[in-house]
């Protein structure tokens, strides 16, 4: 999408995100799962990709987890900072494909919650991100991703649907699917008497098998896959998956420059 930057989604959705997407993830189940995982690994900091307004970070902090976040949108992070406990989350501003985390500790868990990883617009940036995740993990660390499961019969072309209709506002969802590129590009057209707001979004999706290949190439091994945060069985009918990867053969590519040749 022309003009679509890493910060575009957050900047355009910040004012409505908490109202529209509060229930997109089972927050209680997700929090319980991640708190248990951090404890299982002996404690340590957790990094959330696309920390946004703190929908997941703040409940994790309330349970005693040290949370770092990365986000490209100042508007989203301002929402986080305005909430009780928001100052407890250390946030790095920048593109999650690059993970600009100079001086950050190694993390016992790196989290990409529902579809956040798919916000990276192409395979090259997704692979870059996975490489940075592998380098950011502690030796015993885990990368946890929640994402939808694409279907083989994804329809090509454009759709327009009414997402929300009241006497005061209408939200139309306009999307275009390109199965060959594995992308979905869309706009939420938000119509109110005060004016029109366009809220664009773009996803580059991948199947679980494709994620496994990209992760393996980055030095991450699949440890488990479930159909939800309550560890439901993952089956051919599952609409989402929660997958956990551990470090395999990872070459260090942290922020420090390489040592000069001798």
Tab-separated table of C-alpha atoms in Angstrom:
chain	number	residue	atom	x	y	z
A	1	UNK	CA	0.000	0.000	0.000
A	2	UNK	CA	1.583	3.257	-1.130
A	3	UNK	CA	2.540	5.503	1.772
A	4	UNK	CA	2.021	2.759	4.375
A	5	UNK	CA	4.779	2.988	7.003
A	6	UNK	CA	5.544	0.927	10.143
A	7	UNK	CA	3.779	3.575	12.241
A	8	UNK	CA	0.713	3.990	10.012
A	9	UNK	CA	-1.482	1.322	11.582
A	10	UNK	CA	-0.932	2.512	15.142
A	11	UNK	CA	-1.208	6.190	14.288
A	12	UNK	CA	-4.531	5.731	12.476
A	13	UNK	CA	-6.083	3.268	14.954
A	14	UNK	CA	-4.829	4.629	18.295
A	15	UNK	CA	-8.010	6.542	19.162
A	16	UNK	CA	-10.289	3.536	18.565
A	17	UNK	CA	-8.017	0.561	19.205
A	18	UNK	CA	-9.038	-0.163	22.802
A	19	UNK	CA	-12.739	0.049	21.913
A	20	UNK	CA	-12.540	-2.018	18.739
A	21	UNK	CA	-10.005	-4.674	19.687
A	22	UNK	CA	-10.237	-5.192	23.441
A	23	UNK	CA	-11.435	-8.775	22.965
A	24	UNK	CA	-9.332	-9.819	19.969
A	25	UNK	CA	-7.225	-12.000	22.289
A	26	UNK	CA	-8.384	-13.857	25.389
A	27	UNK	CA	-6.407	-11.564	27.688
A	28	UNK	CA	-6.866	-13.649	30.848
A	29	UNK	CA	-5.838	-16.908	29.169
A	30	UNK	CA	-2.937	-15.241	27.373
A	31	UNK	CA	-1.684	-13.633	30.585
A	32	UNK	CA	-1.957	-16.871	32.552
A	33	UNK	CA	-0.111	-18.783	29.826
A	34	UNK	CA	2.731	-16.266	29.592
A	35	UNK	CA	3.139	-15.766	33.337
A	36	UNK	CA	3.397	-19.548	33.686
A	37	UNK	CA	5.963	-19.721	30.910
A	38	UNK	CA	8.124	-16.980	32.410
A	39	UNK	CA	8.012	-18.768	35.767
A	40	UNK	CA	8.809	-22.101	34.097
A	41	UNK	CA	11.892	-20.555	32.509
A	42	UNK	CA	13.148	-19.199	35.816
A	43	UNK	CA	11.975	-15.608	35.439
A	44	UNK	CA	13.278	-12.732	33.409
A	45	UNK	CA	12.066	-9.983	31.091
A	46	UNK	CA	9.483	-10.394	28.330
A	47	UNK	CA	9.495	-8.421	25.072
A	48	UNK	CA	6.201	-7.714	23.297
A	49	UNK	CA	6.322	-6.822	19.611
A	50	UNK	CA	3.799	-4.107	18.773
A	51	UNK	CA	3.139	-3.295	22.428
A	52	UNK	CA	0.664	-0.585	21.383
A	53	UNK	CA	-1.672	0.707	24.067
A	54	UNK	CA	-0.691	-2.021	26.534
A	55	UNK	CA	-3.662	-4.350	26.085
A	56	UNK	CA	-1.479	-7.328	27.073
A	57	UNK	CA	1.574	-5.632	28.570
A	58	UNK	CA	-0.284	-4.036	31.469
A	59	UNK	CA	-1.967	-7.249	32.709
A	60	UNK	CA	1.434	-8.961	32.525
A	61	UNK	CA	3.027	-6.171	34.577
A	62	UNK	CA	0.195	-6.513	37.110
A	63	UNK	CA	1.215	-10.170	37.500
A	64	UNK	CA	4.810	-9.233	38.236
A	65	UNK	CA	6.370	-9.746	34.802
A	66	UNK	CA	9.040	-7.273	33.668
A	67	UNK	CA	7.773	-6.163	30.259
A	68	UNK	CA	9.640	-4.382	27.493
A	69	UNK	CA	7.850	-3.379	24.316
A	70	UNK	CA	8.601	-2.124	20.852
A	71	UNK	CA	6.279	-0.042	18.717
A	72	UNK	CA	6.586	2.348	15.798
A	73	UNK	CA	3.596	4.511	16.726
A	74	UNK	CA	4.025	7.409	19.138
A	75	UNK	CA	0.226	7.753	19.271
A	76	UNK	CA	-0.210	4.179	20.492
A	77	UNK	CA	2.531	4.463	23.090
A	78	UNK	CA	1.012	7.713	24.364
A	79	UNK	CA	-2.167	5.726	25.084
A	80	UNK	CA	-0.082	3.196	27.014
A	81	UNK	CA	1.677	5.886	29.030
A	82	UNK	CA	-1.648	7.509	30.004
A	83	UNK	CA	-2.895	4.319	31.679
A	84	UNK	CA	-2.231	3.229	35.274
A	85	UNK	CA	1.001	1.253	35.269
A	86	UNK	CA	1.938	2.456	31.796
A	87	UNK	CA	5.230	3.908	33.014
A	88	UNK	CA	6.272	0.417	34.150
A	89	UNK	CA	6.654	-0.785	30.565
A	90	UNK	CA	9.980	0.120	28.978
A	91	UNK	CA	9.309	0.930	25.319
A	92	UNK	CA	11.723	1.141	22.401
A	93	UNK	CA	10.406	3.131	19.462
A	94	UNK	CA	11.044	1.695	16.020
A	95	UNK	CA	10.300	-0.909	13.390
A	96	UNK	CA	9.950	-4.402	14.827
A	97	UNK	CA	11.615	-5.835	11.717
A	98	UNK	CA	14.808	-4.193	12.930
A	99	UNK	CA	14.277	-4.555	16.711
A	100	UNK	CA	16.348	-1.521	17.726
A	101	UNK	CA	17.080	-2.754	21.258
A	102	UNK	CA	20.576	-1.439	21.968
A	103	UNK	CA	21.393	-1.967	25.628
A	104	UNK	CA	18.350	-4.179	26.278
A	105	UNK	CA	18.720	-7.439	28.201
A	106	UNK	CA	18.224	-10.841	26.668
A	107	UNK	CA	14.588	-11.928	26.970
A	108	UNK	CA	13.170	-15.166	28.302
A	109	UNK	CA	10.043	-14.632	26.176
A	110	UNK	CA	9.425	-12.646	23.001
A	111	UNK	CA	5.705	-12.281	22.208
A	112	UNK	CA	3.888	-11.470	18.980
A	113	UNK	CA	0.183	-11.479	19.845
A	114	UNK	CA	-2.731	-11.852	17.453
A	115	UNK	CA	-1.578	-11.137	13.879
A	116	UNK	CA	1.063	-8.616	14.997
A	117	UNK	CA	3.790	-10.529	13.173
A	118	UNK	CA	1.726	-10.433	9.974
A	119	UNK	CA	1.815	-6.617	10.100
A	120	UNK	CA	5.326	-6.914	8.708
A	121	UNK	CA	4.548	-6.257	5.040
A	122	UNK	CA	6.619	-8.895	3.243
A	123	UNK	CA	8.546	-12.123	3.690
A	124	UNK	CA	11.929	-10.405	3.719
A	125	UNK	CA	11.003	-8.228	6.708
A	126	UNK	CA	9.394	-11.170	8.492
A	127	UNK	CA	12.609	-13.151	8.076
A	128	UNK	CA	14.645	-10.181	9.282
A	129	UNK	CA	12.454	-9.910	12.373
A	130	UNK	CA	12.806	-13.607	13.180
A	131	UNK	CA	16.565	-13.305	12.986
A	132	UNK	CA	16.510	-10.392	15.400
A	133	UNK	CA	14.160	-12.282	17.728
A	134	UNK	CA	16.520	-15.264	17.823
A	135	UNK	CA	19.398	-12.963	18.730
A	136	UNK	CA	17.336	-11.197	21.421
A	137	UNK	CA	16.378	-14.402	23.248
A	138	UNK	CA	18.187	-15.702	26.292
A	139	UNK	CA	19.673	-19.206	25.775
A	140	UNK	CA	16.608	-20.782	27.395
A	141	UNK	CA	14.210	-18.262	25.849
A	142	UNK	CA	11.070	-18.830	23.825
A	143	UNK	CA	9.363	-16.960	21.000
A	144	UNK	CA	5.560	-17.161	21.245
A	145	UNK	CA	3.351	-16.155	18.324
A	146	UNK	CA	-0.432	-16.034	18.022
A	147	UNK	CA	-1.790	-15.809	14.475
A	148	UNK	CA	-4.699	-16.793	12.295
A	149	UNK	CA	-4.489	-19.861	10.069
A	150	UNK	CA	-4.838	-18.990	6.364
A	151	UNK	CA	-7.066	-21.265	4.307
A	152	UNK	CA	-6.187	-22.757	0.930
A	153	UNK	CA	-9.339	-21.332	-0.627
A	154	UNK	CA	-8.680	-17.663	0.176
A	155	UNK	CA	-10.766	-15.685	-2.317
A	156	UNK	CA	-9.026	-13.298	-4.651
A	157	UNK	CA	-10.358	-9.770	-5.116
A	158	UNK	CA	-12.058	-7.052	-3.121
A	159	UNK	CA	-14.840	-7.037	-0.536
A	160	UNK	CA	-16.840	-4.317	1.201
A	161	UNK	CA	-18.711	-5.090	4.413
A	162	UNK	CA	-20.449	-3.051	7.100
A	163	UNK	CA	-18.452	-3.532	10.285
A	164	UNK	CA	-20.482	-1.212	12.492
A	165	UNK	CA	-23.702	0.754	11.972
A	166	UNK	CA	-25.419	3.093	14.441
A	167	UNK	CA	-27.432	6.284	14.206
A	168	UNK	CA	-24.228	8.289	14.692
A	169	UNK	CA	-21.568	6.428	12.749
A	170	UNK	CA	-20.861	3.781	10.125
A	171	UNK	CA	-17.682	1.761	9.707
A	172	UNK	CA	-17.177	0.077	6.356
A	173	UNK	CA	-14.424	-2.518	5.973
A	174	UNK	CA	-12.870	-2.566	2.511
A	175	UNK	CA	-10.265	-5.242	1.761
A	176	UNK	CA	-8.348	-6.660	-1.157
A	177	UNK	CA	-6.728	-10.094	-1.126
A	178	UNK	CA	-3.740	-11.147	-3.214
A	179	UNK	CA	-3.179	-14.885	-2.639
A	180	UNK	CA	-0.064	-14.952	-4.807
A	181	UNK	CA	1.637	-12.386	-2.553
A	182	UNK	CA	-0.195	-13.680	0.550
A	183	UNK	CA	-1.341	-10.174	1.401
A	184	UNK	CA	-4.563	-8.575	2.569
A	185	UNK	CA	-4.769	-4.802	2.208
A	186	UNK	CA	-7.666	-2.895	3.666
A	187	UNK	CA	-9.262	0.259	4.978
A	188	UNK	CA	-11.799	0.808	7.719
A	189	UNK	CA	-13.765	3.781	6.381
A	190	UNK	CA	-15.080	5.501	9.513
A	191	UNK	CA	-18.027	7.788	8.734
A	192	UNK	CA	-19.309	10.248	11.331
A	193	UNK	CA	-21.188	13.535	11.146
A	194	UNK	CA	-17.957	15.250	12.129
A	195	UNK	CA	-16.142	13.793	9.128
A	196	UNK	CA	-14.498	10.755	7.584
A	197	UNK	CA	-11.430	8.903	8.892
A	198	UNK	CA	-9.531	6.304	6.909
A	199	UNK	CA	-7.881	3.587	8.992
A	200	UNK	CA	-5.624	1.506	6.704
A	201	UNK	CA	-4.133	-1.884	7.455
A	202	UNK	CA	-1.980	-4.409	5.640
A	203	UNK	CA	-1.130	-8.037	6.424
A	204	UNK	CA	1.324	-10.436	4.862
A	205	UNK	CA	0.092	-13.787	6.131
A	206	UNK	CA	1.864	-17.119	6.318
A	207	UNK	CA	0.762	-20.658	7.045
A	208	UNK	CA	2.043	-22.397	10.172
A	209	UNK	CA	4.310	-24.547	7.983
A	210	UNK	CA	5.730	-21.450	6.293
A	211	UNK	CA	6.351	-19.867	9.689
A	212	UNK	CA	8.192	-22.987	10.785
A	213	UNK	CA	10.495	-22.807	7.761
A	214	UNK	CA	11.253	-19.110	8.253
A	215	UNK	CA	11.830	-19.652	11.966
A	216	UNK	CA	14.148	-22.601	11.328
A	217	UNK	CA	16.167	-20.513	8.904
A	218	UNK	CA	16.570	-17.955	11.708
A	219	UNK	CA	17.718	-20.602	14.179
A	220	UNK	CA	14.409	-21.185	15.968
A	221	UNK	CA	12.886	-24.638	16.486
A	222	UNK	CA	9.162	-25.316	16.908
A	223	UNK	CA	8.525	-26.597	20.420
A	224	UNK	CA	4.722	-26.722	20.559
A	225	UNK	CA	1.601	-25.585	18.727
A	226	UNK	CA	-1.907	-25.246	20.117
A	227	UNK	CA	-5.263	-23.979	18.928
A	228	UNK	CA	-5.441	-21.240	21.591
A	229	UNK	CA	-4.016	-19.875	24.817
A	230	UNK	CA	-5.713	-22.582	26.888
A	231	UNK	CA	-3.576	-25.148	25.019
A	232	UNK	CA	-6.476	-26.469	22.992
A	233	UNK	CA	-5.385	-29.134	20.470
A	234	UNK	CA	-4.298	-27.709	17.137
A	235	UNK	CA	-6.234	-29.422	14.338
A	236	UNK	CA	-7.018	-28.898	10.674
A	237	UNK	CA	-10.122	-26.995	11.800
A	238	UNK	CA	-8.282	-24.522	14.056
A	239	UNK	CA	-8.762	-20.911	13.049
A	240	UNK	CA	-5.806	-19.644	15.074
A	241	UNK	CA	-2.618	-21.088	16.448
A	242	UNK	CA	-0.360	-20.306	19.382
A	243	UNK	CA	3.107	-21.562	18.523
A	244	UNK	CA	6.185	-21.642	20.715
A	245	UNK	CA	9.742	-21.681	19.355
A	246	UNK	CA	13.013	-22.171	21.185
A	247	UNK	CA	16.524	-21.200	20.239
A	248	UNK	CA	18.414	-23.657	18.087
A	249	UNK	CA	21.662	-22.869	16.311
A	250	UNK	CA	21.590	-19.068	16.578
A	251	UNK	CA	24.437	-16.871	15.394
A	252	UNK	CA	24.698	-13.737	17.529
A	253	UNK	CA	23.655	-10.639	15.574
A	254	UNK	CA	23.047	-8.286	18.477
A	255	UNK	CA	23.420	-4.537	18.186
A	256	UNK	CA	27.138	-4.575	18.968
A	257	UNK	CA	29.423	-4.215	15.938
A	258	UNK	CA	31.431	-7.231	14.833
A	259	UNK	CA	34.971	-7.516	16.111
A	260	UNK	CA	37.590	-6.457	13.557
A	261	UNK	CA	39.545	-9.243	11.838
A	262	UNK	CA	42.846	-10.162	13.423
